[in-house]
Short mmCIF file of C-alpha atoms in Angstrom, two decimals:
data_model
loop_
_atom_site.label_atom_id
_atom_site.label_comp_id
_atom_site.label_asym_id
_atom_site.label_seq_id
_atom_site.Cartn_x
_atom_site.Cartn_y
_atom_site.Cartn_z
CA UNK A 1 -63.25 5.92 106.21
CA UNK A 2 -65.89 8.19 107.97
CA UNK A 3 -69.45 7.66 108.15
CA UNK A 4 -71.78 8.04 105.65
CA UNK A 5 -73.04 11.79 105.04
CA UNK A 6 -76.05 12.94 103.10
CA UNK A 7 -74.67 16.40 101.29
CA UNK A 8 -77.37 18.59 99.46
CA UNK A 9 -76.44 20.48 97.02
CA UNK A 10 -78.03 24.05 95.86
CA UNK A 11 -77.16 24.65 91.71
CA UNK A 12 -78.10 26.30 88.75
CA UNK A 13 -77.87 25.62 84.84
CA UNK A 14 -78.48 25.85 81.46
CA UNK A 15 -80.53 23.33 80.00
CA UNK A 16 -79.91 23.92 76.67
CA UNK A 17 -77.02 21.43 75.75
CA UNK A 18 -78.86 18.76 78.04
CA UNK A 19 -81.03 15.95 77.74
CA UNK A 20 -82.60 17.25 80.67
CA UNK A 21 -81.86 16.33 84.60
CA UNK A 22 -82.30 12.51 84.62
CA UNK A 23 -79.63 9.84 83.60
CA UNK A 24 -80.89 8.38 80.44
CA UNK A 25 -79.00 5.70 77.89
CA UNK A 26 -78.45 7.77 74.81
CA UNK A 27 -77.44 11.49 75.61
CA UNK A 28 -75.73 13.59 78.03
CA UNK A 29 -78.07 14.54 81.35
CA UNK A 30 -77.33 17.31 83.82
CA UNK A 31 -77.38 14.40 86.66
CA UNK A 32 -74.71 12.32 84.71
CA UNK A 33 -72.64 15.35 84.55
CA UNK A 34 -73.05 16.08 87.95
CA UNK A 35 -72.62 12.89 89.22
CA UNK A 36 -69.10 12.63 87.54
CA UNK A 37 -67.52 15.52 89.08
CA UNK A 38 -68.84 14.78 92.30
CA UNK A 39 -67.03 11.02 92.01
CA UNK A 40 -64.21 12.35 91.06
CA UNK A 41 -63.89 14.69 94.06
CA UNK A 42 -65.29 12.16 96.40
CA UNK A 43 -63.12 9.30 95.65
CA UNK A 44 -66.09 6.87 95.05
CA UNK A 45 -69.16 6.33 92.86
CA UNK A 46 -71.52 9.03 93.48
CA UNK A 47 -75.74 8.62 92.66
CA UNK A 48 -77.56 12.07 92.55
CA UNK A 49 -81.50 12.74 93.64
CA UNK A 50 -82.53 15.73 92.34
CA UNK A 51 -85.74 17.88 92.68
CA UNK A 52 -87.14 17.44 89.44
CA UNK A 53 -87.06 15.97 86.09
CA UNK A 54 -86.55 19.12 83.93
CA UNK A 55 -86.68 18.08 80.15
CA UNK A 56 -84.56 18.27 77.52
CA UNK A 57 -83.50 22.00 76.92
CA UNK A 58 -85.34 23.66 80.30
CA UNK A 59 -83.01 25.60 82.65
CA UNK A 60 -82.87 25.90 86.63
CA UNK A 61 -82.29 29.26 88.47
CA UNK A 62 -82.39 27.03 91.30
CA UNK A 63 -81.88 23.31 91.64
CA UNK A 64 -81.53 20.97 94.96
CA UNK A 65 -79.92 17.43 94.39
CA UNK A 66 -78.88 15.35 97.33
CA UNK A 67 -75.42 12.31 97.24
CA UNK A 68 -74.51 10.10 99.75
CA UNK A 69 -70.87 9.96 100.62
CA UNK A 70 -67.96 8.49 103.05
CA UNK A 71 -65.73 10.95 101.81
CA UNK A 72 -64.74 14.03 104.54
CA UNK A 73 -64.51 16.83 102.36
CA UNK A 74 -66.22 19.80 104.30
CA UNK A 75 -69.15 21.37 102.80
CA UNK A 76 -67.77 25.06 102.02
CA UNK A 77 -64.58 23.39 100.14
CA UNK A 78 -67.09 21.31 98.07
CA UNK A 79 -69.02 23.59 95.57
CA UNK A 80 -65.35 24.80 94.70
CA UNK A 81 -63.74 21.39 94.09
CA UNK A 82 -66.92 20.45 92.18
CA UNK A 83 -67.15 23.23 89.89
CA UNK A 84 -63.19 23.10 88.73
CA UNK A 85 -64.85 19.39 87.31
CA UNK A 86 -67.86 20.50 85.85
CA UNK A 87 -68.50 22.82 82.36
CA UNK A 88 -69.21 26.30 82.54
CA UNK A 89 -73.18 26.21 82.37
CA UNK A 90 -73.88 23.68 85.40
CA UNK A 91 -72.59 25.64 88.79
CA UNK A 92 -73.09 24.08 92.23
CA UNK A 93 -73.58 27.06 94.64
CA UNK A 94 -73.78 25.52 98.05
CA UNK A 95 -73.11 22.13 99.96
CA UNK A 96 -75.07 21.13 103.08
CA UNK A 97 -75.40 18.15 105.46
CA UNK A 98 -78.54 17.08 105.91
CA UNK A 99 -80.69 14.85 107.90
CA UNK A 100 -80.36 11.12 106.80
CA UNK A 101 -83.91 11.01 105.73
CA UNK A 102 -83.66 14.27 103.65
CA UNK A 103 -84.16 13.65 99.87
CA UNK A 104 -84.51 16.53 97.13
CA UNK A 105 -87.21 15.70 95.45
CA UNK A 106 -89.54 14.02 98.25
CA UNK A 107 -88.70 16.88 101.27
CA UNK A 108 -89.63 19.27 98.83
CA UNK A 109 -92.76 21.39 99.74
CA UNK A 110 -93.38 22.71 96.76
CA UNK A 111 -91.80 24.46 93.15
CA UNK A 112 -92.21 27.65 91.46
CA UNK A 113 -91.09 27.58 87.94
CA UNK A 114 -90.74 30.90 85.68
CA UNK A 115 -91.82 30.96 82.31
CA UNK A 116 -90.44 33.36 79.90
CA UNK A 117 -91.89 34.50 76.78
CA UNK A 118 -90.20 37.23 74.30
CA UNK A 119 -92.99 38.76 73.03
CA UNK A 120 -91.78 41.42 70.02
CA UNK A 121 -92.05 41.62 66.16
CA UNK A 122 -87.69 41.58 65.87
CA UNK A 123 -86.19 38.43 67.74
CA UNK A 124 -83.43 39.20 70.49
CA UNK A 125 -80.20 37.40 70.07
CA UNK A 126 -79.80 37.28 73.87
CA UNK A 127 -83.00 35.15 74.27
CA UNK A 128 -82.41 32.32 71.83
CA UNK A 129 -82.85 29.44 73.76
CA UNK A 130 -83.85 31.04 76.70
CA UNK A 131 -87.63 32.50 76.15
CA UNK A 132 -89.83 31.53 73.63
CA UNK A 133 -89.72 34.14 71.00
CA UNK A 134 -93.31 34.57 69.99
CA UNK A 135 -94.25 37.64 67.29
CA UNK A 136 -97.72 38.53 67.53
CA UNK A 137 -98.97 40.87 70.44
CA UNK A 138 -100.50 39.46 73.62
CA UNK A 139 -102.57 40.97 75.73
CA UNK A 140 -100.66 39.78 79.59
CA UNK A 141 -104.34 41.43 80.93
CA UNK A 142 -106.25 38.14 79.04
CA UNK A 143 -103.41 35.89 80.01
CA UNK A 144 -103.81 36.63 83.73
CA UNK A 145 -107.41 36.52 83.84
CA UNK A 146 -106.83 32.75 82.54
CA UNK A 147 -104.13 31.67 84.63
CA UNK A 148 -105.91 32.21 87.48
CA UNK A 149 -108.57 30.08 86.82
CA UNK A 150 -105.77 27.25 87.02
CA UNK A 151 -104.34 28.69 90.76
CA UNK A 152 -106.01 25.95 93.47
CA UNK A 153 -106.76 22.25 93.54
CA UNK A 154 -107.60 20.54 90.37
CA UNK A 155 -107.15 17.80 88.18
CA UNK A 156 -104.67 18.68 85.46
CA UNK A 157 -104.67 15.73 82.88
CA UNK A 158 -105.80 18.07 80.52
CA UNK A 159 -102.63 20.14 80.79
CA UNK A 160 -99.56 17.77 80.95
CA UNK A 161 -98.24 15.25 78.59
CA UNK A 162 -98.48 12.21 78.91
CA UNK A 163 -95.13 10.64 80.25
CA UNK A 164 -94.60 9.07 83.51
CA UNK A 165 -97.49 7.55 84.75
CA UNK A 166 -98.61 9.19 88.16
CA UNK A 167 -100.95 8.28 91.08
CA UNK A 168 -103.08 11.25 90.61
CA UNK A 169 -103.14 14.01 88.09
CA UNK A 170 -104.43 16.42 91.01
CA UNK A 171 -102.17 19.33 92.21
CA UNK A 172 -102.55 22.27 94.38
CA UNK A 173 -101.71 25.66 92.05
CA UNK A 174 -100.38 28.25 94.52
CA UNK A 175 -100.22 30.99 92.26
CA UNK A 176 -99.73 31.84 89.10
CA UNK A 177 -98.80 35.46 87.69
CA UNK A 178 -98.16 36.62 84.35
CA UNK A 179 -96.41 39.87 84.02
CA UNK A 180 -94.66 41.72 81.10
CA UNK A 181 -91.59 44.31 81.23
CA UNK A 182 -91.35 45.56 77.63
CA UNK A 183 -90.98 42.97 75.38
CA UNK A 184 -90.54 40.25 78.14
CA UNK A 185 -93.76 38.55 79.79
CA UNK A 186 -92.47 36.27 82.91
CA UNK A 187 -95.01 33.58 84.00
CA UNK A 188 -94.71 32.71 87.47
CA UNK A 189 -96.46 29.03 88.51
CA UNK A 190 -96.01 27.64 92.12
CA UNK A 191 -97.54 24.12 92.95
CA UNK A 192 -96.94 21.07 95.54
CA UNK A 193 -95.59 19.33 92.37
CA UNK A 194 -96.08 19.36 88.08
CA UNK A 195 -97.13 17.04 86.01
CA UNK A 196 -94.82 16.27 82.83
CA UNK A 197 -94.57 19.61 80.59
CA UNK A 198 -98.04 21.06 82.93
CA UNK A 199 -96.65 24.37 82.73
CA UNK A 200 -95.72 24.99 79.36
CA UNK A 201 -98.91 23.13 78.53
CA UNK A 202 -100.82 26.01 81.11
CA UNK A 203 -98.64 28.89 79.13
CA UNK A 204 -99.55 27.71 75.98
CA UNK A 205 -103.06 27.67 76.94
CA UNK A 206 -103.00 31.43 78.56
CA UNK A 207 -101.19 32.31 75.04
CA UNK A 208 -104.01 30.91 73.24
CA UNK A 209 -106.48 32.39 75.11
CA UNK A 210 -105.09 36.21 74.39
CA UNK A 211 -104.82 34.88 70.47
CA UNK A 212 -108.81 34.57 71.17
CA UNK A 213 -108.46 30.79 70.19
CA UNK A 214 -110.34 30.03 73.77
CA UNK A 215 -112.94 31.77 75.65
CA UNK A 216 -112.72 32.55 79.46
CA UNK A 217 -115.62 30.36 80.12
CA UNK A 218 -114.02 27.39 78.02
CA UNK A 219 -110.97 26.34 80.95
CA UNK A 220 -113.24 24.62 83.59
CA UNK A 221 -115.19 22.59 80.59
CA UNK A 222 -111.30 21.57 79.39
CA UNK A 223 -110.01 21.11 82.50
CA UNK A 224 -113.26 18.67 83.71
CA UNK A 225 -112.88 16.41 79.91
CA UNK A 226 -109.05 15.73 81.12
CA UNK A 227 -108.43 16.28 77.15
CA UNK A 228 -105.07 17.66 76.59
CA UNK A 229 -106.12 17.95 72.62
CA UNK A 230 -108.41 21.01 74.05
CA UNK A 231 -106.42 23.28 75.56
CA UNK A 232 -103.57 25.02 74.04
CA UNK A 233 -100.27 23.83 72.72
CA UNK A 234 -97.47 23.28 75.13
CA UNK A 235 -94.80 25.99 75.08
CA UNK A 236 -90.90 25.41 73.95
CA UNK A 237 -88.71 24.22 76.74
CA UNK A 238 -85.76 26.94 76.28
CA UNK A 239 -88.73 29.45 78.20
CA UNK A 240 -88.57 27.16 80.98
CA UNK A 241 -86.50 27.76 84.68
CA UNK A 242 -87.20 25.81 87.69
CA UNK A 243 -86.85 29.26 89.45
CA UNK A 244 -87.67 28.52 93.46
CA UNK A 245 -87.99 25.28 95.66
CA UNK A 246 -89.10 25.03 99.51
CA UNK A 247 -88.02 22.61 102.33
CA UNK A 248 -88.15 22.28 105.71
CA UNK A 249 -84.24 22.68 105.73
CA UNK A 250 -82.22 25.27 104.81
CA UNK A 251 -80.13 23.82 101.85
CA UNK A 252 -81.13 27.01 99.56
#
């Protein structure tokens, strides 16, 4: 037996067949799936903290979960040994030791996710499940003007659902860009941390704003109320990727 280790791990996946990231009773979770590869490579029990609780269906370009573990197994043999154990849409891309006190989602600085939206009159095949396929025209030009009205510090009860209860429903918005290429709009949204389903709750908003449904004067009014019931709906989760996550270390 060697010491204890604390391993980060750098992945990606498909959210689609998942009940999201965390372990829950009744459905399969990315974490549980993670978690038993990992054991079984190990040798022991193995309990996963990852960066984020993506929902049901949402997807991650990039994903950080840490494990604790006794076993020896160096870091570049252990994304290979994992991924022989795990199905083809969850891929573990790195392995690194990290400090003791290094934990996925609390060293995390802060999160970008991407939102994608498939905006044409004829569906794509290639995006079901993976961009919300949305038929009428929008204008990216209205969209942006709205969106960043959201980028800095403010209270965002207005745009999350209500879920876990939280300390605070402030957050810092770094930035937030929407930009199309042909038929696909990408919605970029960095913060120090989301609230449950904020951004698809802040794209559904920008969408309704290009439909005309809200003004450009109506946001800080919505966002002072806190009343979700205001702004606009929230967005499907297949348009959702955690896409980017910052620490102090380099586990990425």
């Amino acid at each position: 037996m060697s010491g204890m280790r604390n391993i980060a791990l750098s992945l990606m996946y498909v959210g689609t067949a998942y009940h999201g990231w965390q372990i829950q009773k009744n459905g399969v979770t990315v974490e549980s799936t993670l978690e038993k590869a990992l054991s079984s490579v190990v040798g022991h029990p193995v309990k996963c903290v990852g960066a984020g609780r993506t929902d049901a269906g949402v997807h991650a370009l990039k994903y950080v979960a840490n494990f604790h573990t006794t076993s020896s197994i160096p870091c570049d043999r252990l994304p290979l040994a994992v991924n022989t154990r795990l199905p083809d849409d969850i891929v573990v891309t790195r392995a690194t030791e990290v400090s003791e006190d290094f934990n996925a989602i609390g060293s995390c600085l802060k999160k970008e996710y991407t939102y994608r939206i498939y905006n044409s009159r004829i569906r794509n095949a290639f995006f079901v499940d993976r961009a919300w396929f949305y038929p009428k025209r929008l204008d990216e030009a209205i969209m942006q003007s709205y969106a960043q009205q959201m980028v800095g510090t403010h209270d965002f009860a207005a745009l999350r659902s209500v879920g876990t209860e939280t300390k605070t429903t402030v957050r810092t918005v770094y930035y937030f860009n929407i930009t199309r290429q042909g038929d696909l709009i990408e919605c970029k949204v960095c913060a120090n941390g989301f609230l449950y389903n904020m951004v698809r709750a802040m794209v559904g908003t920008c969408v309704y704003a290009s439909e005309g449904k809200l003004s450009p004067d109506d946001l800080p009014g919505i966002m002072e109320a806190r009343n979700r019931t205001a702004a606009g709906p929230t967005a499907p989760p297949g348009g959702l990727y955690m896409s980017e996550l910052w620490y102090e270390e380099d586990v990425l």
